[in-house]
XYZ file of N, CA and C in Angstrom:
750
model
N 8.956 -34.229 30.791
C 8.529 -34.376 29.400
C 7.139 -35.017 29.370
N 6.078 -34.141 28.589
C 4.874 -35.037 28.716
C 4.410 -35.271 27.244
N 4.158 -37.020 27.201
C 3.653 -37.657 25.670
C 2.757 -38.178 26.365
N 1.173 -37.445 26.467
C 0.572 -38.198 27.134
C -1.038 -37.837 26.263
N -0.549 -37.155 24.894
C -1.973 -37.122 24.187
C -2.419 -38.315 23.250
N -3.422 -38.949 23.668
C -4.028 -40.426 23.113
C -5.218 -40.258 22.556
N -5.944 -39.293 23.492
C -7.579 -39.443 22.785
C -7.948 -37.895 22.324
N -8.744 -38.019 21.364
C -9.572 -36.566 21.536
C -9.765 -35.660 22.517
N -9.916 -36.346 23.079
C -10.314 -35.848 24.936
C -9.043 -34.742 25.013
N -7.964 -35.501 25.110
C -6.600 -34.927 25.538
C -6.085 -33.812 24.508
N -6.743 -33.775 23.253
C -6.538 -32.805 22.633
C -7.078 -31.837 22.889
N -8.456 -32.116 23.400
C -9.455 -30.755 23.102
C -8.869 -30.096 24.816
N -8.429 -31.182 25.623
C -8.044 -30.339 26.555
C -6.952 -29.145 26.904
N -6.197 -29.977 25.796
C -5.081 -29.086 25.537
C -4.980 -27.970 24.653
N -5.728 -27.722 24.131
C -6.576 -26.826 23.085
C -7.353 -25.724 23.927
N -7.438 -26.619 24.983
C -8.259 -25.273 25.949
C -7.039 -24.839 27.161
N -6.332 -25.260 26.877
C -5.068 -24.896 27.749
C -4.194 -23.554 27.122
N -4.092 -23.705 26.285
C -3.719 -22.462 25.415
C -4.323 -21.042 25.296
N -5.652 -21.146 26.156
C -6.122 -20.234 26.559
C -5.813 -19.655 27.788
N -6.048 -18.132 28.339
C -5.626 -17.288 28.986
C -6.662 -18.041 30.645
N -6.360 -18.160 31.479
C -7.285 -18.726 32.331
C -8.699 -17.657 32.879
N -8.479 -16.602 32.389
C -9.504 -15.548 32.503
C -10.723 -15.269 31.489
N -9.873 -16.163 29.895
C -10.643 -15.876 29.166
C -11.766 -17.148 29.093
N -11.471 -18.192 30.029
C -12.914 -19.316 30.200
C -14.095 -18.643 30.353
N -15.154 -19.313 29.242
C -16.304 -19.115 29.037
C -16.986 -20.599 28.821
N -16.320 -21.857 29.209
C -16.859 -22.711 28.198
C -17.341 -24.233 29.103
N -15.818 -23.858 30.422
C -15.705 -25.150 31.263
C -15.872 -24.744 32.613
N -16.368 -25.756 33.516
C -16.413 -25.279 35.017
C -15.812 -23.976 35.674
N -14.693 -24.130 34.799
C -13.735 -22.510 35.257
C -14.285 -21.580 34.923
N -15.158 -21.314 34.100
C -15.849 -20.283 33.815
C -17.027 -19.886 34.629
N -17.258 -20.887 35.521
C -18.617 -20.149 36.406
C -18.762 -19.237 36.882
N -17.048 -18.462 37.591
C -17.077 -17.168 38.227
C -17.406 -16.134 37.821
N -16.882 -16.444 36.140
C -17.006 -14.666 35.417
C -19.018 -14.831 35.369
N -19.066 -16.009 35.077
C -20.837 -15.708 34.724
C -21.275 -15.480 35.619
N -20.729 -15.995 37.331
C -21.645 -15.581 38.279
C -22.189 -13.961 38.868
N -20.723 -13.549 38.243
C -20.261 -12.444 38.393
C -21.285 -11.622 37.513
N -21.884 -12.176 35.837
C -22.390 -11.453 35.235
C -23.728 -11.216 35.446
N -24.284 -12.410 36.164
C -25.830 -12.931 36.545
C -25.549 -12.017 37.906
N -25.037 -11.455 38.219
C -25.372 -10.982 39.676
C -26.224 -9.989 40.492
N -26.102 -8.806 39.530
C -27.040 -7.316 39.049
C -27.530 -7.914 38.237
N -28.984 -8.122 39.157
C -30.205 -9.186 37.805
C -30.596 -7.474 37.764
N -30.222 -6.158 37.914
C -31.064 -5.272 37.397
C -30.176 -3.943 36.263
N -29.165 -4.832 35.742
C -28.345 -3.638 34.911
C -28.725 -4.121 33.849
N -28.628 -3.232 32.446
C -29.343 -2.989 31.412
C -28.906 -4.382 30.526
N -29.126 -5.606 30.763
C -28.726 -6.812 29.382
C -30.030 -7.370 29.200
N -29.892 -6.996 27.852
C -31.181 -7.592 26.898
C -32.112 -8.738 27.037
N -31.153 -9.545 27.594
C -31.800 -11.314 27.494
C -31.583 -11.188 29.359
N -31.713 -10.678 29.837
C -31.994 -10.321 31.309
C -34.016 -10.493 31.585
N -34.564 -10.190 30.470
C -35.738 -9.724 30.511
C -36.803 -11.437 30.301
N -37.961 -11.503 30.934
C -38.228 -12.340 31.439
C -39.574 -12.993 30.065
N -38.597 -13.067 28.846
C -39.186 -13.188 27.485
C -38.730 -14.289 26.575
N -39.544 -15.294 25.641
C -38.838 -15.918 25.075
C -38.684 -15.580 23.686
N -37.546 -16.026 23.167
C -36.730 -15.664 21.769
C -37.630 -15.486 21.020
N -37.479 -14.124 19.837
C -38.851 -14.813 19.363
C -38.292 -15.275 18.007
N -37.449 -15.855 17.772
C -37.676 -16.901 16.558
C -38.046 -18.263 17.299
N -37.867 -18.541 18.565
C -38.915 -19.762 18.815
C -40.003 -19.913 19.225
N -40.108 -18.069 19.516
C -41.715 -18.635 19.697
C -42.614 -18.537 18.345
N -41.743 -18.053 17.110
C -41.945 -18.133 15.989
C -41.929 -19.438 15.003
N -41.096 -20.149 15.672
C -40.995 -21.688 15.303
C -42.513 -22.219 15.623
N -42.976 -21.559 16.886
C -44.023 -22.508 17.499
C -45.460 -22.521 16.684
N -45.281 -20.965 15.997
C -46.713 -20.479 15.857
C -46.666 -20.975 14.477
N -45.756 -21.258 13.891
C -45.430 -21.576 12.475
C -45.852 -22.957 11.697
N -45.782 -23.791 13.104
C -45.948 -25.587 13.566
C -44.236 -25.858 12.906
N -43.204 -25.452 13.044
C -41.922 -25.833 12.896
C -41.586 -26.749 13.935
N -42.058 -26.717 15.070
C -41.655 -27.526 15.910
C -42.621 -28.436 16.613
N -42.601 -29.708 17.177
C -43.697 -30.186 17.598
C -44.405 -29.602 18.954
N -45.725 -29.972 19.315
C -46.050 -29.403 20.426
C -45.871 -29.402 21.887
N -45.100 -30.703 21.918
C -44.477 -31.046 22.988
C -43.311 -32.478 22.805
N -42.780 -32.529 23.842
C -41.893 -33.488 23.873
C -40.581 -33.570 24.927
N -39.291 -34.176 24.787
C -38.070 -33.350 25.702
C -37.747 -32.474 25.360
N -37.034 -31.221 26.283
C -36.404 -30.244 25.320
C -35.019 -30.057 26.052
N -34.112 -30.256 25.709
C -32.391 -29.656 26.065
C -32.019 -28.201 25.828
N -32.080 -27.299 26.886
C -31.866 -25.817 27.015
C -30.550 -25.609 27.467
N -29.409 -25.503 26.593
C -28.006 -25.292 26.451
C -28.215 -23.907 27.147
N -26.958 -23.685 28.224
C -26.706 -22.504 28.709
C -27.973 -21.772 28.775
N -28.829 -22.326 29.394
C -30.334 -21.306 29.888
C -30.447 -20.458 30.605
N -29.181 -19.776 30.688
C -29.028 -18.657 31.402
C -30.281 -17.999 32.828
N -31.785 -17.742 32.810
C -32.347 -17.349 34.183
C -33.179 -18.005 33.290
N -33.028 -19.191 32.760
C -34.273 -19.318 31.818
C -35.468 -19.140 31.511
N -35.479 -18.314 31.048
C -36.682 -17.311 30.406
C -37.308 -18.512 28.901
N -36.302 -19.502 27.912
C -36.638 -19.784 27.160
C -37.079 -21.243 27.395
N -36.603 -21.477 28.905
C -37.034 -22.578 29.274
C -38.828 -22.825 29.852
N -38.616 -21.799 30.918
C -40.284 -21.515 31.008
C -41.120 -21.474 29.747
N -40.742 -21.041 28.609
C -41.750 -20.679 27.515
C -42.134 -22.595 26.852
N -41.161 -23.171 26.995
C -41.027 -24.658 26.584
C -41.976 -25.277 27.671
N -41.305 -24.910 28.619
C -42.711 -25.826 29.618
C -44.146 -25.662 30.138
N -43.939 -23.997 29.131
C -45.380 -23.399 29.104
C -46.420 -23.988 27.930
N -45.220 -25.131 27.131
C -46.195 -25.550 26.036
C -46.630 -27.109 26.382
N -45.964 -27.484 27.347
C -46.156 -28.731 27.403
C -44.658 -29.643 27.488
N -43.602 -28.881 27.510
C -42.331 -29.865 27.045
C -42.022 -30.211 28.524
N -41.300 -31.084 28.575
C -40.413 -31.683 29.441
C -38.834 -31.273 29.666
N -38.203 -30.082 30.291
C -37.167 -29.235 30.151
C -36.269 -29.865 30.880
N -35.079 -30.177 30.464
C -33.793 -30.346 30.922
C -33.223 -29.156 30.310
N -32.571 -28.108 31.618
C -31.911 -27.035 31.342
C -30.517 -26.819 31.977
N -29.532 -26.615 31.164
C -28.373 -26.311 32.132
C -27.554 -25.032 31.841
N -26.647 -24.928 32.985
C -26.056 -23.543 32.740
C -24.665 -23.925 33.774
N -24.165 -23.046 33.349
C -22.069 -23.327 34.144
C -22.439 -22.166 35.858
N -23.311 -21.305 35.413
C -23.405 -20.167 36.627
C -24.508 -20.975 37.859
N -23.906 -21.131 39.201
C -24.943 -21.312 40.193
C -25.966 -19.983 40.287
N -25.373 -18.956 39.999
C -26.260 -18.025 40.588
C -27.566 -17.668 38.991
N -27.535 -17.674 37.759
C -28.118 -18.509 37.041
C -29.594 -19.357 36.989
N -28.410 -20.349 37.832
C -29.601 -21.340 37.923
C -30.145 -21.219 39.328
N -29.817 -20.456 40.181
C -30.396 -19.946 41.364
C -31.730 -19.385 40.778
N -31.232 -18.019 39.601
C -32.559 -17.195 39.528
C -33.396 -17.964 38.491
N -33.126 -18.469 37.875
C -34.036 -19.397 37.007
C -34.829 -20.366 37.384
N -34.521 -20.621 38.784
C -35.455 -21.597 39.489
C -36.206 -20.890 40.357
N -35.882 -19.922 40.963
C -37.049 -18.472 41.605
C -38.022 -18.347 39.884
N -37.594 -18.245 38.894
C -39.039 -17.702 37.969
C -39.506 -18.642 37.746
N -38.926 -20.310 38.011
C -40.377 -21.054 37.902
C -40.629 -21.523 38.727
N -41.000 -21.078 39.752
C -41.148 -21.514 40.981
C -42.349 -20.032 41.117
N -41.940 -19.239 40.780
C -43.104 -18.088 40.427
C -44.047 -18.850 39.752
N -43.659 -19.229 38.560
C -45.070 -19.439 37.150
C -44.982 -21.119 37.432
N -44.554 -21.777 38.514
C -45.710 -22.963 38.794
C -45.165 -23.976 37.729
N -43.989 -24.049 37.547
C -43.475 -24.571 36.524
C -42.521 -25.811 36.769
N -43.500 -26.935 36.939
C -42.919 -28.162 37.752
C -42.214 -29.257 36.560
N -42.409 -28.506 35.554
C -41.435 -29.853 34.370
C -40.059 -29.308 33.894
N -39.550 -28.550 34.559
C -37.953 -28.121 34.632
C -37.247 -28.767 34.923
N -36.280 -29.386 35.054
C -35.066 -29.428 35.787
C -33.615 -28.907 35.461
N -33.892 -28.139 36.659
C -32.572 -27.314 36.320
C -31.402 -27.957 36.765
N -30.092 -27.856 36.131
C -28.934 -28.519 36.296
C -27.387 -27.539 35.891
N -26.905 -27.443 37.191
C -25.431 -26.884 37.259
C -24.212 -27.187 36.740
N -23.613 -26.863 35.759
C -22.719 -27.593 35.310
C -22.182 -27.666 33.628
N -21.158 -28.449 33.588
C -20.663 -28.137 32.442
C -21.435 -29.451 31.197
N -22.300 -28.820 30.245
C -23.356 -29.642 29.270
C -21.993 -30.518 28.719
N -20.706 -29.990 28.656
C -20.151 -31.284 27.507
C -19.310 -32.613 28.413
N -19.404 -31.872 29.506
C -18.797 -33.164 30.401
C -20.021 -33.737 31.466
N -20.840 -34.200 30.907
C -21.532 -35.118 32.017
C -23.229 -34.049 32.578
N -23.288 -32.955 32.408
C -23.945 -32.412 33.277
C -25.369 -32.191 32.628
N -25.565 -32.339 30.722
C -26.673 -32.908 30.038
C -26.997 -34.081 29.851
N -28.145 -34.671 30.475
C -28.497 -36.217 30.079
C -28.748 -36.218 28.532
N -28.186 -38.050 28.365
C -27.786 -38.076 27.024
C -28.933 -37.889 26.000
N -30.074 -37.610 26.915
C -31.638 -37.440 26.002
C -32.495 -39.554 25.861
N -33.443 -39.406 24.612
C -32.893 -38.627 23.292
C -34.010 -37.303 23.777
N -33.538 -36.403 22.557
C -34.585 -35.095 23.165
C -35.418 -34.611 21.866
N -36.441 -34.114 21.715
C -36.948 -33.795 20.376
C -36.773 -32.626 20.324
N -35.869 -31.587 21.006
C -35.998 -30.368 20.941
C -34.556 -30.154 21.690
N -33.169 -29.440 20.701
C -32.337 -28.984 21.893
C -32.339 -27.383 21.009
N -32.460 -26.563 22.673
C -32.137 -25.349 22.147
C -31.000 -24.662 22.832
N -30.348 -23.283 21.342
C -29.157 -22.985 22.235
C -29.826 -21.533 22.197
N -29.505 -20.745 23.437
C -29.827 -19.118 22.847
C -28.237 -18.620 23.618
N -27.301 -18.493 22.729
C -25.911 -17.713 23.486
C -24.687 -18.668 23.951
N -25.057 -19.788 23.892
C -23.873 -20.443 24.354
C -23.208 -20.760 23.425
N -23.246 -20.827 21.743
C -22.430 -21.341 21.054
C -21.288 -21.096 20.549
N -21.954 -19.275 20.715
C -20.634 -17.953 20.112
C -19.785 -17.501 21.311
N -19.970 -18.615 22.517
C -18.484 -18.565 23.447
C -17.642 -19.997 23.717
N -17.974 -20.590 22.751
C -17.062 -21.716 22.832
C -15.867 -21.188 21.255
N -14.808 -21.856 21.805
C -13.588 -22.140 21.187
C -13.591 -22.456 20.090
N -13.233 -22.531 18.996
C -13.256 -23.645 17.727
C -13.474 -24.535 17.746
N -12.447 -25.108 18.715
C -11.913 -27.035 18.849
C -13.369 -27.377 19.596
N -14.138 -26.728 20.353
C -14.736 -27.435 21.503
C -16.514 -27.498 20.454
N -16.656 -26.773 19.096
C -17.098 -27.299 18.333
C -17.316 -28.654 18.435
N -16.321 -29.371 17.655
C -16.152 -31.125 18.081
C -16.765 -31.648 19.027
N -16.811 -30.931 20.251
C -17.975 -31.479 21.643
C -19.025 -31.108 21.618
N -19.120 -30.092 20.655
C -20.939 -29.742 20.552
C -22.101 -30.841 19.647
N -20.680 -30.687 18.856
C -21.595 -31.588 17.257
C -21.413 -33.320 17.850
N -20.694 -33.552 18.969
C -20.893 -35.017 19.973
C -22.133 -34.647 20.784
N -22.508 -33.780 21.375
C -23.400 -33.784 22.154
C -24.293 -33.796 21.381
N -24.825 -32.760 20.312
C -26.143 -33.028 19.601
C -26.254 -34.632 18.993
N -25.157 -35.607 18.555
C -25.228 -36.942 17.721
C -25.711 -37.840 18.598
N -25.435 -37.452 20.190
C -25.306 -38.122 21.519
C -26.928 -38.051 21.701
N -27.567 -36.670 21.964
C -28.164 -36.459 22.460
C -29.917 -36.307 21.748
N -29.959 -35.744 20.582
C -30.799 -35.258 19.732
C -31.103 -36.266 18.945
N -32.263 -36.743 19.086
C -33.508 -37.900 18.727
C -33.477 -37.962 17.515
N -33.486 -38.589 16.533
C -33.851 -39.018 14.891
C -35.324 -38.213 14.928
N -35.348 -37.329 13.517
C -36.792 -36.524 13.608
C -36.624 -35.049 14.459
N -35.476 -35.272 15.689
C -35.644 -33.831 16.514
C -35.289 -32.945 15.901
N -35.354 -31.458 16.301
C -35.100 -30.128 16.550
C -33.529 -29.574 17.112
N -32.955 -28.838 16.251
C -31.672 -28.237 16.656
C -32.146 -26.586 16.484
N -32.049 -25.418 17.759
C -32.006 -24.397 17.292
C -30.983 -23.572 17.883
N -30.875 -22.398 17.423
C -29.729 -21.785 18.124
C -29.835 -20.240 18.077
N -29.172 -19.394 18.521
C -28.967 -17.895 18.512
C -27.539 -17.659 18.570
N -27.038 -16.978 17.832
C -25.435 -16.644 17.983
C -25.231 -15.081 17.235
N -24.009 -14.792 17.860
C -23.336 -13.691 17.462
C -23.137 -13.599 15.828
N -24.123 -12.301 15.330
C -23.491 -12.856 13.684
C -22.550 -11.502 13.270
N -21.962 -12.289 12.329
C -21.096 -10.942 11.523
C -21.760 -10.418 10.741
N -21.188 -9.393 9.958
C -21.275 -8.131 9.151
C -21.923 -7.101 10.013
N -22.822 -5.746 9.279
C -23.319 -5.084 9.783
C -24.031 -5.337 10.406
N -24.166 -4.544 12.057
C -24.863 -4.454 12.920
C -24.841 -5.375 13.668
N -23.691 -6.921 13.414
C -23.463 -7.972 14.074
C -22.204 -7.609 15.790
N -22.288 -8.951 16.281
C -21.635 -8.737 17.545
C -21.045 -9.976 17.666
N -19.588 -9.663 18.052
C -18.699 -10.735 18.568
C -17.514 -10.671 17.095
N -16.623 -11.274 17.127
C -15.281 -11.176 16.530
C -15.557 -12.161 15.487
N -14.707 -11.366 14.427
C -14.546 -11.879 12.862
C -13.397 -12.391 12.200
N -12.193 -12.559 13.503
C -10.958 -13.159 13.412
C -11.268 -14.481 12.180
N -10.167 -15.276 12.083
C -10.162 -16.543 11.612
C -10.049 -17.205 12.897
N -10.410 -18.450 12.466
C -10.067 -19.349 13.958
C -8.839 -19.107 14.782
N -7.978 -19.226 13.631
C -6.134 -19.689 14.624
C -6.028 -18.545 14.923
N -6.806 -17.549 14.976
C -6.169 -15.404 15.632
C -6.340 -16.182 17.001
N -7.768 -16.679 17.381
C -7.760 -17.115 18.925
C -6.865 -17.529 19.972
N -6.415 -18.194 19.118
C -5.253 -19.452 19.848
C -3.758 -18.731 19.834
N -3.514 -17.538 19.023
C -2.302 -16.843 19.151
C -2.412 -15.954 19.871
N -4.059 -15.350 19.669
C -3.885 -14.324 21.081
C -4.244 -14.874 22.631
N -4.879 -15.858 22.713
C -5.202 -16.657 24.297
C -6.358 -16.477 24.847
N -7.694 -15.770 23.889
C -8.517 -15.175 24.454
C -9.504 -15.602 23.012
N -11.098 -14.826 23.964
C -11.773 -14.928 22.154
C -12.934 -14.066 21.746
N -12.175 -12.785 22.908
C -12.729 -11.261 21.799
C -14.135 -11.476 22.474
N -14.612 -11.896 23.383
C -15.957 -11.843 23.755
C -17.122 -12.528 23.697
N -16.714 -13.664 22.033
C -17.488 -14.155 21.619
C -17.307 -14.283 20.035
N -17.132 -15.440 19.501
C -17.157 -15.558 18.056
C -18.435 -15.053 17.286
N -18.200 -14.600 16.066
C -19.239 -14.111 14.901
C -19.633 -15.079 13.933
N -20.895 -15.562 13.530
C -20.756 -16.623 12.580
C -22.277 -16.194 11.181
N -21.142 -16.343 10.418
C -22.738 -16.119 8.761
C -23.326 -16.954 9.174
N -24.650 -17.038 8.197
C -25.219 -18.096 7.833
C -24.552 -19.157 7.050
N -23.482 -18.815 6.108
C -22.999 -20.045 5.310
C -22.091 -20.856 6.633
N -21.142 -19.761 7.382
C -20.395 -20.888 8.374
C -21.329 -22.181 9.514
N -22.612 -21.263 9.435
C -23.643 -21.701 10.299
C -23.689 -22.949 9.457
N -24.219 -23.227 8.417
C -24.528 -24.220 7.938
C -23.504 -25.178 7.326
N -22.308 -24.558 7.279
C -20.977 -25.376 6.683
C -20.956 -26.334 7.964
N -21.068 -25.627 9.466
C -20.850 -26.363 10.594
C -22.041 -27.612 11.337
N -23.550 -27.128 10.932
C -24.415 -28.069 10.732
C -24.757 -28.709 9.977
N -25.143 -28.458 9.154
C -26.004 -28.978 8.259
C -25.224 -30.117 7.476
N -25.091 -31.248 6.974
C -24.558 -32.566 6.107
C -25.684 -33.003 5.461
N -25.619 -32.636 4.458
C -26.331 -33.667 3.524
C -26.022 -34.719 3.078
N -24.908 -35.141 3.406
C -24.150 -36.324 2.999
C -24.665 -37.272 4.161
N -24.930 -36.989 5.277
C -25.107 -38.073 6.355
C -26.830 -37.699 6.665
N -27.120 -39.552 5.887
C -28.814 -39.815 6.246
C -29.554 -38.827 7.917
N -28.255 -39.011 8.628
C -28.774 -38.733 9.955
C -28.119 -37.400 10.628
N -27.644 -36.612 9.239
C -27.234 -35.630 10.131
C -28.545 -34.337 10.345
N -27.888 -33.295 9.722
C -28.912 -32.313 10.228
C -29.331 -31.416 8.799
N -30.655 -31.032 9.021
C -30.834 -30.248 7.717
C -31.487 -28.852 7.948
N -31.045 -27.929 7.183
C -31.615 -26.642 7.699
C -33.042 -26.331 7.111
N -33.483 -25.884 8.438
C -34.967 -25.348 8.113
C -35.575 -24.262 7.675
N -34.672 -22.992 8.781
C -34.734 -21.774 8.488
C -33.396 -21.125 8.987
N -33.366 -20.452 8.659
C -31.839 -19.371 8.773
C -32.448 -18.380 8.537
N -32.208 -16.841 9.683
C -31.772 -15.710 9.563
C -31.626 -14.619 10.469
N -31.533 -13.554 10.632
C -31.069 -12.700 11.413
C -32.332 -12.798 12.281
N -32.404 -12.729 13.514
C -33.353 -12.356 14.618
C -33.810 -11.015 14.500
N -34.945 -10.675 14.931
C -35.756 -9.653 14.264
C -35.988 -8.830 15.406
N -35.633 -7.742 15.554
C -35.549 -6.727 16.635
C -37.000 -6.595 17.352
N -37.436 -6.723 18.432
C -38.458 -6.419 19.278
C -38.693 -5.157 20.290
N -39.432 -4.580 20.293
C -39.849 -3.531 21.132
C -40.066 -3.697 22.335
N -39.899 -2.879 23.755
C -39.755 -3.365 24.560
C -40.790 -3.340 24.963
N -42.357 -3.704 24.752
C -43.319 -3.692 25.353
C -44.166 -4.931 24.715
N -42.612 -6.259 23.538
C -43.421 -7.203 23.076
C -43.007 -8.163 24.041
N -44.322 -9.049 23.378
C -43.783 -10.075 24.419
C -43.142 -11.417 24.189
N -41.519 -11.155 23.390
C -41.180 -11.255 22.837
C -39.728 -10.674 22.947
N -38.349 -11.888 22.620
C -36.852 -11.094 22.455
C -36.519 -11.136 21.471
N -35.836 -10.057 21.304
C -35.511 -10.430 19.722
C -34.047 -8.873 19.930
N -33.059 -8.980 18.929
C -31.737 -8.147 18.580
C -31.156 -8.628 17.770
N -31.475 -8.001 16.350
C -31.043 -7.897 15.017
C -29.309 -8.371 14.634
N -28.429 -8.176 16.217
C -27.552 -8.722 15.961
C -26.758 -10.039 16.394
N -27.809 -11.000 16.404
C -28.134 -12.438 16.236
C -28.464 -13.214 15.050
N -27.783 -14.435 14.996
C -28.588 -15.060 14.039
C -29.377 -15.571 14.690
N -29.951 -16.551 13.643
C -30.855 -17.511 14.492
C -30.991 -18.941 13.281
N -31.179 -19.783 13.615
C -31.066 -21.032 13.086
C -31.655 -22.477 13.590
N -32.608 -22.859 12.202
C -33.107 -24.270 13.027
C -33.232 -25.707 12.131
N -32.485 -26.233 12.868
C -31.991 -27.716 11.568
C -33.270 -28.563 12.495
N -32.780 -29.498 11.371
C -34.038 -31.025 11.690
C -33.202 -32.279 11.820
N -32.996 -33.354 12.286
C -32.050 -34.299 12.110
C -32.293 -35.341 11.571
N -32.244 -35.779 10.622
C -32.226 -37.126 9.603
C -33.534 -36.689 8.832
């Protein structure tokens, strides 16, 4: 008989227990399927390509964001959006769950001479992001494969981590037309054991889940909207079936 749930901790773990052990995307267990996905750095995926987002590099040209500072690169996959940060001057703490990942992400800056990286293996909600503070955390893809519950560890890591004055941005799977990833309700997840590939999120859930105006120090939205499709000869990523989103904090 086990009565052994006390903390948050023990909930959210058990919350991720209810999942199928194949369908990890979120915790150390998940490194295999990503290593697996990072492996053919030459089959046809979009964000494979050695470009940064362009709603941030749209943030940049806009003065939305400052010109330099720390920056926290959630799931930086071969980071492509990390180089573009330390191409401005930032100071990059980047992490990702895949060794092989952060294998090739440290071959492209090690190409472009790119000595203010540090790349880091591992899982961002248990230990493997320093606590900052950072004036800049960005997500491009990691948000629309976490769980519901593990929400709760995201919105700890940004309170943890993200500087009074900083930068929150993100890219995720959006719904309606022409969107990608699942439009279930939360609890479909947890009855079926899995999560469809990747959650779908509006702009209103986007901002129901960031944004507080009620708290001096939470987060406020800047811009919201669909990512804007790019041609493959810009220099520049972009696929219409993304959002994209960028709060400010306090």
């Amino acid at each position: 008989m086990d009565r052994d749930i006390r903390t948050v901790d023990d909930v959210l773990n058990l919350l991720d227990g209810l999942f199928a052990p194949g369908a990890d995307r979120w915790t150390d267990g998940g490194a295999d399927w990503w290593d697996g996905f990072y492996a053919d750095r030459d089959k046809p995926v979009p964000f494979f390509v050695a470009k940064p987002d362009e709603n941030l590099v749209s943030y940049v040209e806009r003065g939305l964001l400052p010109a330099g500072g720390r920056a926290l690169d959630l799931g930086c996959g071969p980071g492509r959006n990390s180089l573009y940060l330390a191409s401005l001057g930032y100071d990059v703490d980047a992490v990702d769950l895949s060794p092989t990942a952060i294998a090739w992400a440290g071959e492209r800056a090690g190409e472009a001479g790119a000595g203010n990286i540090r790349f880091t293996c591992g899982d961002a909600f248990k230990g493997a992001a320093p606590d900052g503070p950072y004036d800049l955390i960005y997500d491009s893809g990691c948000f629309h494969h976490l769980p519901p519950h593990r929400r709760v560890s995201y919105l700890a890591l940004l309170e943890r981590a993200l500087a009074p004055g900083g930068h929150f941005a993100l890219t995720a799977f959006a719904a309606g037309e022409g969107g990608m990833g699942s439009e279930l309700p939360d609890a479909d997840f947890y009855r079926r054991g899995r999560l469809e590939g990747g959650l779908a999120y509006t702009e209103e859930s986007l901002r129901t889940i960031f944004a507080d105006a009620t708290n001096p120090n939470g987060l406020t939205a800047i811009d919201l909207r669909r990512m804007r499709s790019e041609p493959a000869d810009s220099p520049a990523f972009g696929e219409s079936f993304l959002w994209t989103a960028l709060f400010r904090r306090g």
